[in-house]
Amino acid sequence: MAFTGSGTKEDPWTVSTPPGGSQYQVYRDETADPPALMCQVGSTKLSYQLRCIDDLHEMLKGYGDWMPLGNADEQKPAAPGTVEAWARADDNPVGGWYGLKKGFRGRFANYVPPVLEALGLAEVEHNARNNRMRAI
């Protein structure tokens, strides 16, 4: 999937959700505490711990196969065995949510996988529903 930008606040990456229906901007904010991956989706701002890029890549490499994304809002449970469930799990590297702002911590599997794809770290499917990803 094509993307533009360099990943800074001044020149964010422009990427698309896995189904390809929406574009959004993403950038690294190393000055945030903790450092954050900032996502601007229309007027909504979401943020995830920046380490999610490396942590997700490592988890996928260890998994060794395609993993369902399982995108879900924070208020809804994530399906077991999905990227979304991993991003909330007590046994992930941060011991819980990667999302930083309560009420906007979900949707990890919608907004972070395209960043790994843009960085050449993962393959992401682009079907209308039930997409998966795997490490490269």
PDB file of C-alpha atoms in Angstrom:
ATOM      1  CA  MET A   1       0.000   0.000   0.000  1.00  0.00           C
ATOM      2  CA  ALA A   2       1.401   3.397  -0.960  1.00  0.00           C
ATOM      3  CA  PHE A   3       2.108   6.057   1.636  1.00  0.00           C
ATOM      4  CA  THR A   4       3.565   9.523   1.761  1.00  0.00           C
ATOM      5  CA  GLY A   5       5.415  11.598   4.345  1.00  0.00           C
ATOM      6  CA  SER A   6       8.434  11.066   6.566  1.00  0.00           C
ATOM      7  CA  GLY A   7       6.669  10.400   9.875  1.00  0.00           C
ATOM      8  CA  THR A   8       7.312  13.715  11.593  1.00  0.00           C
ATOM      9  CA  LYS A   9       4.697  16.131  12.938  1.00  0.00           C
ATOM     10  CA  GLU A  10       5.606  18.535  10.118  1.00  0.00           C
ATOM     11  CA  ASP A  11       5.499  15.789   7.451  1.00  0.00           C
ATOM     12  CA  PRO A  12       3.287  12.956   8.763  1.00  0.00           C
ATOM     13  CA  TRP A  13       2.832   9.665   7.012  1.00  0.00           C
ATOM     14  CA  THR A  14      -0.440   9.451   5.124  1.00  0.00           C
ATOM     15  CA  VAL A  15      -1.647   5.864   5.205  1.00  0.00           C
ATOM     16  CA  SER A  16      -4.937   4.037   4.664  1.00  0.00           C
ATOM     17  CA  THR A  17      -6.889   1.754   6.946  1.00  0.00           C
ATOM     18  CA  PRO A  18      -6.578  -1.925   6.004  1.00  0.00           C
ATOM     19  CA  PRO A  19      -9.876  -1.998   4.044  1.00  0.00           C
ATOM     20  CA  GLY A  20      -8.652   1.136   2.221  1.00  0.00           C
ATOM     21  CA  GLY A  21     -11.745   3.197   3.021  1.00  0.00           C
ATOM     22  CA  SER A  22     -10.062   5.965   5.009  1.00  0.00           C
ATOM     23  CA  GLN A  23      -6.786   7.813   4.889  1.00  0.00           C
ATOM     24  CA  TYR A  24      -5.228   9.303   8.014  1.00  0.00           C
ATOM     25  CA  GLN A  25      -1.995  10.926   9.166  1.00  0.00           C
ATOM     26  CA  VAL A  26       0.475   9.366  11.573  1.00  0.00           C
ATOM     27  CA  TYR A  27       3.698  10.675  13.070  1.00  0.00           C
ATOM     28  CA  ARG A  28       6.219   9.861  15.762  1.00  0.00           C
ATOM     29  CA  ASP A  29       6.289  12.165  18.789  1.00  0.00           C
ATOM     30  CA  GLU A  30       9.526  11.350  20.592  1.00  0.00           C
ATOM     31  CA  THR A  31       8.974  14.286  22.988  1.00  0.00           C
ATOM     32  CA  ALA A  32       5.746  12.875  24.463  1.00  0.00           C
ATOM     33  CA  ASP A  33       5.866  11.036  27.778  1.00  0.00           C
ATOM     34  CA  PRO A  34       5.865   8.191  26.940  1.00  0.00           C
ATOM     35  CA  PRO A  35       7.003   8.636  23.319  1.00  0.00           C
ATOM     36  CA  ALA A  36       3.920   8.269  21.138  1.00  0.00           C
ATOM     37  CA  LEU A  37       2.661   7.310  17.725  1.00  0.00           C
ATOM     38  CA  MET A  38       0.111  10.032  16.998  1.00  0.00           C
ATOM     39  CA  CYS A  39      -2.798   9.327  14.624  1.00  0.00           C
ATOM     40  CA  GLN A  40      -5.005  12.067  13.201  1.00  0.00           C
ATOM     41  CA  VAL A  41      -8.211  10.548  11.831  1.00  0.00           C
ATOM     42  CA  GLY A  42     -10.430  13.396  10.653  1.00  0.00           C
ATOM     43  CA  SER A  43     -10.956  15.494  13.781  1.00  0.00           C
ATOM     44  CA  THR A  44     -10.122  12.586  16.113  1.00  0.00           C
ATOM     45  CA  LYS A  45      -6.657  12.252  17.640  1.00  0.00           C
ATOM     46  CA  LEU A  46      -5.502   8.862  18.841  1.00  0.00           C
ATOM     47  CA  SER A  47      -2.165   8.025  20.386  1.00  0.00           C
ATOM     48  CA  TYR A  48      -0.365   4.790  21.108  1.00  0.00           C
ATOM     49  CA  GLN A  49       2.921   4.117  22.839  1.00  0.00           C
ATOM     50  CA  LEU A  50       5.586   4.518  20.147  1.00  0.00           C
ATOM     51  CA  ARG A  51       7.197   1.248  21.140  1.00  0.00           C
ATOM     52  CA  CYS A  52       4.113  -0.490  19.694  1.00  0.00           C
ATOM     53  CA  ILE A  53       5.809  -0.531  16.285  1.00  0.00           C
ATOM     54  CA  ASP A  54       8.781  -2.609  17.461  1.00  0.00           C
ATOM     55  CA  ASP A  55       6.748  -4.639  19.957  1.00  0.00           C
ATOM     56  CA  LEU A  56       4.103  -5.612  17.391  1.00  0.00           C
ATOM     57  CA  HIS A  57       6.785  -6.520  14.852  1.00  0.00           C
ATOM     58  CA  GLU A  58       8.582  -8.738  17.384  1.00  0.00           C
ATOM     59  CA  MET A  59       5.347 -10.438  18.440  1.00  0.00           C
ATOM     60  CA  LEU A  60       4.414 -11.133  14.810  1.00  0.00           C
ATOM     61  CA  LYS A  61       7.865 -12.543  14.049  1.00  0.00           C
ATOM     62  CA  GLY A  62       7.481 -14.900  16.990  1.00  0.00           C
ATOM     63  CA  TYR A  63       3.959 -15.826  15.898  1.00  0.00           C
ATOM     64  CA  GLY A  64       5.293 -16.764  12.466  1.00  0.00           C
ATOM     65  CA  ASP A  65       2.040 -16.713  10.496  1.00  0.00           C
ATOM     66  CA  TRP A  66      -0.870 -14.505   9.482  1.00  0.00           C
ATOM     67  CA  MET A  67      -2.733 -13.074  12.499  1.00  0.00           C
ATOM     68  CA  PRO A  68      -6.264 -11.639  12.287  1.00  0.00           C
ATOM     69  CA  LEU A  69      -6.439  -7.911  13.029  1.00  0.00           C
ATOM     70  CA  GLY A  70      -9.676  -8.045  15.053  1.00  0.00           C
ATOM     71  CA  ASN A  71     -10.250  -4.289  15.088  1.00  0.00           C
ATOM     72  CA  ALA A  72     -12.529  -3.131  17.935  1.00  0.00           C
ATOM     73  CA  ASP A  73     -13.398   0.057  19.816  1.00  0.00           C
ATOM     74  CA  GLU A  74     -12.163   0.312  23.389  1.00  0.00           C
ATOM     75  CA  GLN A  75     -15.651  -0.314  24.762  1.00  0.00           C
ATOM     76  CA  LYS A  76     -16.000  -3.622  22.887  1.00  0.00           C
ATOM     77  CA  PRO A  77     -14.115  -6.818  23.687  1.00  0.00           C
ATOM     78  CA  ALA A  78     -11.379  -7.856  21.285  1.00  0.00           C
ATOM     79  CA  ALA A  79     -11.613 -11.327  19.751  1.00  0.00           C
ATOM     80  CA  PRO A  80      -9.024 -13.722  21.226  1.00  0.00           C
ATOM     81  CA  GLY A  81      -5.963 -14.407  19.087  1.00  0.00           C
ATOM     82  CA  THR A  82      -6.086 -11.073  17.260  1.00  0.00           C
ATOM     83  CA  VAL A  83      -3.725  -8.108  17.003  1.00  0.00           C
ATOM     84  CA  GLU A  84      -6.324  -6.005  18.851  1.00  0.00           C
ATOM     85  CA  ALA A  85      -6.473  -8.503  21.744  1.00  0.00           C
ATOM     86  CA  TRP A  86      -2.667  -8.556  21.978  1.00  0.00           C
ATOM     87  CA  ALA A  87      -2.571  -4.725  22.117  1.00  0.00           C
ATOM     88  CA  ARG A  88      -4.749  -4.841  25.268  1.00  0.00           C
ATOM     89  CA  ALA A  89      -3.401  -7.979  26.946  1.00  0.00           C
ATOM     90  CA  ASP A  90      -1.923  -7.961  30.426  1.00  0.00           C
ATOM     91  CA  ASP A  91       0.934 -10.140  29.163  1.00  0.00           C
ATOM     92  CA  ASN A  92       2.074  -7.893  26.276  1.00  0.00           C
ATOM     93  CA  PRO A  93       5.363  -5.960  26.737  1.00  0.00           C
ATOM     94  CA  VAL A  94       3.624  -2.922  28.319  1.00  0.00           C
ATOM     95  CA  GLY A  95       1.280  -4.975  30.506  1.00  0.00           C
ATOM     96  CA  GLY A  96      -1.957  -3.714  28.998  1.00  0.00           C
ATOM     97  CA  TRP A  97      -3.206  -1.049  26.620  1.00  0.00           C
ATOM     98  CA  TYR A  98      -0.869   0.551  24.078  1.00  0.00           C
ATOM     99  CA  GLY A  99      -3.474   3.285  23.580  1.00  0.00           C
ATOM    100  CA  LEU A 100      -2.712   6.350  25.690  1.00  0.00           C
ATOM    101  CA  LYS A 101      -6.010   8.248  25.942  1.00  0.00           C
ATOM    102  CA  LYS A 102      -8.860   6.573  27.806  1.00  0.00           C
ATOM    103  CA  GLY A 103     -11.896   6.293  25.554  1.00  0.00           C
ATOM    104  CA  PHE A 104      -9.625   6.243  22.477  1.00  0.00           C
ATOM    105  CA  ARG A 105      -7.369   3.294  23.331  1.00  0.00           C
ATOM    106  CA  GLY A 106      -9.017   0.805  20.982  1.00  0.00           C
ATOM    107  CA  ARG A 107      -8.866   0.512  17.197  1.00  0.00           C
ATOM    108  CA  PHE A 108      -5.163  -0.357  17.473  1.00  0.00           C
ATOM    109  CA  ALA A 109      -5.588  -3.015  14.771  1.00  0.00           C
ATOM    110  CA  ASN A 110      -7.068  -0.455  12.404  1.00  0.00           C
ATOM    111  CA  TYR A 111      -4.420   2.254  12.729  1.00  0.00           C
ATOM    112  CA  VAL A 112      -1.083   0.662  13.699  1.00  0.00           C
ATOM    113  CA  PRO A 113      -0.713  -2.240  11.189  1.00  0.00           C
ATOM    114  CA  PRO A 114      -0.670   0.097   8.143  1.00  0.00           C
ATOM    115  CA  VAL A 115       2.287   1.905   9.762  1.00  0.00           C
ATOM    116  CA  LEU A 116       4.242  -1.358  10.000  1.00  0.00           C
ATOM    117  CA  GLU A 117       3.355  -2.033   6.380  1.00  0.00           C
ATOM    118  CA  ALA A 118       4.547   1.432   5.327  1.00  0.00           C
ATOM    119  CA  LEU A 119       7.833   0.847   7.171  1.00  0.00           C
ATOM    120  CA  GLY A 120       8.339  -2.478   5.380  1.00  0.00           C
ATOM    121  CA  LEU A 121       7.987  -4.498   8.607  1.00  0.00           C
ATOM    122  CA  ALA A 122       4.745  -6.345   7.811  1.00  0.00           C
ATOM    123  CA  GLU A 123       2.278  -7.386   5.164  1.00  0.00           C
ATOM    124  CA  VAL A 124      -1.336  -6.373   5.724  1.00  0.00           C
ATOM    125  CA  GLU A 125      -4.331  -7.679   3.820  1.00  0.00           C
ATOM    126  CA  HIS A 126      -6.672  -5.109   2.272  1.00  0.00           C
ATOM    127  CA  ASN A 127     -10.017  -6.864   2.030  1.00  0.00           C
ATOM    128  CA  ALA A 128     -13.343  -5.270   2.936  1.00  0.00           C
ATOM    129  CA  ARG A 129     -13.407  -7.292   6.208  1.00  0.00           C
ATOM    130  CA  ASN A 130     -11.469  -9.813   8.288  1.00  0.00           C
ATOM    131  CA  ASN A 131      -7.982  -8.624   7.384  1.00  0.00           C
ATOM    132  CA  ARG A 132      -4.803 -10.203   8.699  1.00  0.00           C
ATOM    133  CA  MET A 133      -1.152  -9.254   8.969  1.00  0.00           C
ATOM    134  CA  ARG A 134       2.217 -10.968   9.274  1.00  0.00           C
ATOM    135  CA  ALA A 135       5.787  -9.876   9.870  1.00  0.00           C
ATOM    136  CA  ILE A 136       8.266  -9.506   7.045  1.00  0.00           C
TER     137      ILE A 136
END
